[in-house]
Coordinates of C-alpha atoms and ligand atoms in Angstrom, one line a residue:
X120 CA 11.7 31.2 -22.5
X121 CA 13.0 33.2 -19.6
X122 CA 10.1 31.9 -17.5
X123 CA 11.6 28.5 -17.5
X124 CA 15.1 29.4 -16.5
X125 CA 14.8 28.9 -12.7
X126 CA 11.7 26.6 -12.6
X127 CA 12.8 23.6 -10.5
X128 CA 12.6 20.2 -12.2
X129 CA 11.7 16.9 -10.6
X130 CA 10.5 13.6 -11.8
X131 CA 10.1 9.9 -11.3
X132 CA 12.9 7.5 -12.5
X133 CA 11.9 3.9 -13.3
X134 CA 11.8 1.2 -15.9
X135 CA 9.2 0.9 -17.2
X136 CA 7.6 4.2 -16.2
X137 CA 4.6 4.6 -18.5
X138 CA 2.1 3.5 -15.9
X139 CA 3.4 5.6 -13.1
X140 CA 0.7 7.9 -11.6
X141 CA 3.3 10.2 -10.0
X142 CA 3.5 12.7 -12.9
X143 CA -0.3 13.3 -12.7
X144 CA -0.1 13.5 -8.9
X145 CA 2.7 16.1 -8.8
X146 CA 1.3 17.9 -11.9
X147 CA -2.0 18.4 -10.1
X148 CA -0.3 19.9 -7.1
X149 CA 2.0 22.2 -9.2
X150 CA -1.1 23.6 -11.0
X151 CA -3.2 23.8 -7.8
X152 CA -0.5 25.8 -5.9
X153 CA 0.5 27.8 -9.0
X154 CA 4.1 26.7 -8.7
X155 CA 6.5 27.3 -11.5
X156 CA 8.1 23.8 -11.8
X157 CA 8.0 20.6 -13.7
X158 CA 7.6 16.9 -12.8
X159 CA 8.4 14.4 -15.5
X160 CA 8.3 10.7 -16.1
X161 CA 11.9 9.6 -16.7
X162 CA 12.3 6.1 -18.3
X163 CA 15.9 5.0 -17.4
X164 CA 17.2 1.5 -17.8
X165 CA 19.2 -0.2 -15.1
X166 CA 22.5 0.2 -16.9
X167 CA 22.0 3.9 -17.4
X168 CA 20.8 4.7 -13.9
X169 CA 24.0 6.0 -12.3
X170 CA 24.9 8.2 -15.3
X171 CA 21.4 9.6 -15.4
X172 CA 21.3 10.3 -11.7
X173 CA 24.6 12.0 -11.6
X174 CA 23.7 14.2 -14.6
X175 CA 20.3 15.3 -13.3
X176 CA 21.5 18.0 -10.8
X177 CA 23.5 19.6 -13.6
X178 CA 20.3 19.9 -15.6
X179 CA 18.2 21.8 -13.2
X180 CA 16.7 18.9 -11.3
X181 CA 16.2 19.5 -7.6
X182 CA 15.3 15.9 -6.8
X183 CA 13.4 12.9 -7.9
X184 CA 11.3 9.9 -7.0
X185 CA 12.8 6.5 -7.7
X186 CA 10.7 3.5 -8.4
X187 CA 11.3 -0.1 -9.6
X188 CA 13.9 -1.3 -10.3
X189 CA 16.2 1.5 -9.0
X190 CA 15.3 1.9 -5.3
X191 CA 18.2 -0.1 -3.9
X192 CA 20.7 1.4 -6.3
X193 CA 19.5 4.9 -5.5
X194 CA 20.2 4.3 -1.9
X195 CA 23.6 2.9 -2.6
X196 CA 24.7 5.9 -4.7
X197 CA 23.4 8.6 -2.3
X198 CA 25.8 10.8 -0.4
X199 CA 23.5 11.2 2.6
X200 CA 20.8 8.7 3.7
X201 CA 17.9 9.0 6.2
X202 CA 17.7 6.5 9.1
X203 CA 14.7 4.8 7.5
X204 CA 16.3 4.5 4.1
X205 CA 19.3 2.9 5.8
X206 CA 17.1 0.5 7.6
X207 CA 15.3 -0.5 4.4
X208 CA 18.3 -0.3 2.2
X209 CA 16.2 1.4 -0.4
X210 CA 15.2 5.0 -1.4
X211 CA 12.1 6.4 -3.1
X212 CA 12.7 10.1 -2.6
X213 CA 15.9 12.0 -3.5
X214 CA 16.9 15.6 -3.0
X215 CA 19.9 17.0 -4.9
X216 CA 21.5 19.5 -2.5
X217 CA 24.4 21.7 -3.9
X218 CA 26.4 21.2 -0.7
X219 CA 25.4 17.8 0.6
X220 CA 25.0 16.0 -2.8
X221 CA 22.3 13.3 -3.3
X222 CA 20.2 13.0 -0.2
X223 CA 18.1 9.8 0.0
X224 CA 14.9 9.1 2.0
X225 CA 12.2 6.5 2.0
X226 CA 8.7 7.7 2.5
X227 CA 6.7 4.5 1.6
X228 CA 6.0 3.6 5.2
X229 CA 5.1 7.2 6.0
X230 CA 2.6 7.1 3.1
X231 CA 1.1 3.9 4.4
X232 CA 0.6 5.1 7.9
X233 CA -0.7 8.6 6.8
X234 CA -3.2 6.9 4.6
X235 CA -4.5 4.8 7.5
X236 CA -4.8 7.9 9.6
X237 CA -6.7 9.7 6.8
X238 CA -9.1 6.9 6.4
X239 CA -9.7 6.3 10.1
X240 CA -8.9 9.4 12.1
X241 CA -7.7 8.4 15.5
X242 CA -6.4 5.1 14.1
X243 CA -4.4 3.6 17.0
X244 CA -1.4 1.4 16.2
X245 CA -1.4 0.0 19.7
X246 CA -5.1 -1.2 19.5
X247 CA -4.2 -4.8 18.8
X248 CA -2.2 -7.4 16.7
X249 CA -1.7 -6.8 13.0
X250 CA -1.2 -9.4 10.3
X251 CA 0.9 -8.6 7.2
X252 CA 0.9 -10.9 4.2
X253 CA 4.0 -10.9 1.9
X254 CA 7.7 -10.2 2.2
X255 CA 8.7 -8.0 -0.8
X256 CA 10.2 -4.5 -1.0
X257 CA 7.0 -2.6 -0.2
X258 CA 6.3 -5.1 2.6
X259 CA 9.5 -4.1 4.3
X260 CA 8.6 -0.5 4.4
X261 CA 5.1 -1.3 5.7
X262 CA 6.4 -3.6 8.5
X263 CA 9.0 -1.1 9.7
X264 CA 6.4 1.7 9.8
X265 CA 3.9 -0.3 11.7
X266 CA 6.5 -1.4 14.3
X267 CA 7.7 2.2 14.6
X268 CA 4.1 3.3 15.1
X269 CA 3.8 1.0 18.1
X270 CA 2.0 -2.1 16.9
X271 CA 2.2 -4.5 19.9
X272 CA 2.2 -7.8 17.9
X273 CA 2.9 -8.1 14.2
X274 CA 2.3 -11.5 12.5
X275 CA 4.1 -11.8 9.2
X276 CA 3.1 -14.5 6.7
X277 CA 4.6 -15.2 3.3
X278 CA 4.2 -18.2 1.0
X279 CA 8.0 -18.6 1.1
X280 CA 8.7 -18.4 4.8
X281 CA 12.5 -17.9 4.5
X282 CA 11.8 -14.4 2.9
X283 CA 9.6 -13.5 5.9
X284 CA 12.4 -14.7 8.2
X285 CA 15.0 -12.6 6.4
X286 CA 12.7 -9.6 6.6
X287 CA 12.4 -10.1 10.3
X288 CA 16.1 -10.5 10.8
X289 CA 17.0 -7.4 8.7
X290 CA 14.2 -5.0 9.6
X291 CA 12.2 -5.9 12.7
X292 CA 13.6 -8.6 15.0
X293 CA 10.5 -8.5 17.3
X294 CA 7.9 -9.7 14.8
X295 CA 6.2 -13.1 14.8
X296 CA 6.8 -15.0 11.5
X297 CA 4.2 -17.7 10.9
X298 CA 3.7 -20.5 8.3
X299 CA 1.6 -19.5 5.3
X300 CA -0.7 -22.5 6.0
X301 CA -1.8 -20.6 9.2
X302 CA -2.9 -17.5 7.4
X303 CA -6.6 -17.8 8.2
X304 CA -5.9 -18.3 11.9
X305 CA -3.4 -15.5 11.9
X306 CA -6.1 -13.0 10.8
X307 CA -8.2 -13.8 13.9
X308 CA -8.3 -11.0 16.4
X309 CA -6.3 -8.5 14.4
X310 CA -7.1 -4.8 14.3
X311 CA -5.5 -4.5 10.8
X312 CA -4.6 -6.9 8.0
X313 CA -2.4 -5.8 5.2
X314 CA -2.0 -7.5 1.8
X315 CA 1.4 -6.8 0.1
X316 CA 1.3 -10.0 -2.0
X317 CA 0.6 -10.0 -5.7
X318 CA -2.5 -12.1 -5.2
X319 CA -5.5 -10.5 -6.8
X320 CA -3.4 -8.0 -8.8
X321 CA -4.4 -7.6 -12.5
X322 CA -2.5 -10.3 -14.3
X323 CA -1.3 -11.8 -11.0
X324 CA -2.2 -15.0 -9.1
X325 CA -5.7 -15.6 -7.8
X326 CA -6.6 -14.5 -4.3
X327 CA -6.9 -17.8 -2.3
X328 CA -7.8 -16.4 1.1
X329 CA -11.2 -16.6 2.8
X330 CA -10.6 -14.0 5.7
X331 CA -13.2 -16.1 7.5
X332 CA -11.8 -15.0 10.9
X333 CA -11.6 -11.3 10.1
X334 CA -13.4 -9.1 12.6
X335 CA -15.8 -6.5 11.1
X336 CA -14.1 -4.0 13.4
X337 CA -10.8 -4.6 11.7
X338 CA -9.3 -2.4 9.0
X339 CA -8.0 -4.2 5.8
X340 CA -5.4 -2.5 3.6
X341 CA -4.1 -3.4 0.2
X342 CA -1.0 -1.7 -1.2
X343 CA -2.1 -1.7 -4.8
X344 CA -4.9 0.2 -6.5
X345 CA -7.7 -1.0 -8.7
X346 CA -10.7 1.1 -9.7
X347 CA -13.6 -0.2 -7.7
X348 CA -11.4 -2.0 -5.2
X349 CA -9.0 -5.0 -5.3
X350 CA -10.3 -8.6 -4.8
X351 CA -8.7 -8.5 -1.3
X352 CA -10.6 -5.3 -0.4
X353 CA -13.9 -6.7 -1.7
X354 CA -13.4 -9.9 0.3
X355 CA -12.6 -7.9 3.4
X356 CA -15.7 -5.7 2.8
X357 CA -17.8 -8.9 2.5
X358 CA -16.7 -9.7 6.1
X359 CA -17.8 -6.3 7.2
X360 CA -14.4 -4.6 7.5
X361 CA -13.5 -1.1 6.4
X362 CA -10.8 -1.0 3.6
X363 CA -7.9 1.2 2.5
X364 CA -6.4 1.1 -0.9
X365 CA -2.9 1.5 -2.3
X366 CA -3.7 4.8 -4.0
X367 CA -3.8 6.6 -0.7
X368 CA -0.4 5.3 0.2
X369 CA 1.0 6.5 -3.1
X370 CA -0.6 10.0 -2.6
X371 CA 0.8 10.4 0.9
X372 CA 4.3 9.0 0.2
X373 CA 4.6 11.9 -2.4
X374 CA 4.0 14.7 0.1
X375 CA 7.5 15.0 1.6
X376 CA 9.2 15.1 -1.8
X377 CA 6.9 17.7 -3.2
X378 CA 7.4 19.9 -0.1
X379 CA 11.2 19.6 -0.3
X380 CA 11.5 20.3 -4.0
X381 CA 8.8 22.9 -4.5
X382 CA 8.6 24.5 -1.0
X383 CA 5.0 23.9 -0.2
X384 CA 3.3 21.2 2.0
X385 CA 0.6 19.7 -0.3
X386 CA -2.8 18.4 0.6
X387 CA -4.2 14.9 -0.2
X388 CA -7.9 15.3 -1.0
X389 CA -10.7 14.2 -3.3
X390 CA -9.7 16.5 -6.1
X391 CA -6.2 14.9 -6.1
X392 CA -7.6 11.4 -6.2
X393 CA -9.9 12.4 -9.1
X394 CA -7.0 14.0 -11.0
X395 CA -4.8 10.9 -10.5
X396 CA -7.5 8.2 -11.3
X397 CA -9.2 10.2 -14.0
X398 CA -12.5 9.7 -12.2
X399 CA -14.8 12.5 -11.0
X400 CA -14.1 13.9 -7.5
Ligands
LIG68 P1 8.1 -7.5 -4.5 O1 8.3 -6.9 -5.9 O2 7.5 -6.5 -3.6 O3 9.3 -8.2 -4.0 P2 7.2 -10.0 -5.4 O4 8.5 -10.6 -5.3 O5 6.6 -9.9 -6.8 O6 7.1 -8.6 -4.7 O7 6.3 -10.9 -4.5 C1 5.0 -10.8 -4.5 C2 4.5 -11.4 -3.2 O8 3.3 -12.1 -3.4 C3 5.5 -12.3 -2.5 O9 5.4 -12.2 -1.1 C4 5.0 -13.7 -3.0 O10 5.3 -14.8 -2.2 P3 6.7 -15.5 -2.4 O11 7.8 -14.8 -1.6 O12 6.5 -16.9 -1.8 O13 7.0 -15.5 -3.9 C5 3.5 -13.4 -2.9 N1 2.7 -14.3 -3.8 C6 2.8 -14.4 -5.1 N2 1.9 -15.3 -5.6 C7 1.3 -15.9 -4.5 C8 0.4 -16.9 -4.3 N3 -0.2 -17.6 -5.3 N4 0.0 -17.2 -3.0 C9 0.6 -16.6 -2.0 N5 1.5 -15.6 -2.1 C10 1.9 -15.2 -3.3

């Protein structure tokens, strides 16, 4: 048992957590780098979140990922917060520091941009306008990261316009909020279009776009993952565009946490994708 005594613990806290890919992801890196440590799925209901969080550092946890529905609460309970976590009002990566306490960061936007850069090396944020569809939590991180990367014009469209306006006012005052009815026109001339809506998700509403104005030179990103591609990605591919999936965003957002908890900067590669999806590399 002695072997386990100083092995750092980390995990992902959510409710529900059964479908999280994070334990497979971090488990792969722990094995690959031969690191003595553990990464666990931690199902914690909303009412129990604070008590669980405050107990974890006393149980050998060095940090955690936080997912739905706890990201805002994790931010609010933290002792120290990064600038981007403050801007988003939400945290996905926590470090438990003996001196500083609970330190909260948000790496979702970092993961999104790093995934674009992996897919298209030399991807240039300043190359042209970008259209983003949606206005939920993940959308906020994507919009902030794109604006920070230098996108010259960001068109934000959401079915409920007031949510897009609130996002603009809270996160990125310079963006261009348009009516959902203008979605096809808004895609015209963009270098990147991002779908953060639930349209086309398994069990979600039908995808009602045509992307008829999408340039074949554009990149199209979905922030969810489906084996074989999402309906949005398939539609973009039918217009000749290159696509990026949400799995890459998940893999890259995990890098900073792993490095802080386990002391090694991990690689995102085909073997990791295979380990996480259960499909051959
Ligand atoms: P989150 O959990 O990230 O907040 P959500 O609230 O489930 O996401 O919202 C999913 C997104 O898909 C929202 O932007 C939603 O638009 P509304 O804000 O108007 O609800 C969008 N969405 C869901 N169904 C849609 C549909 N049929 N057509 C267009 N957008 C849709």
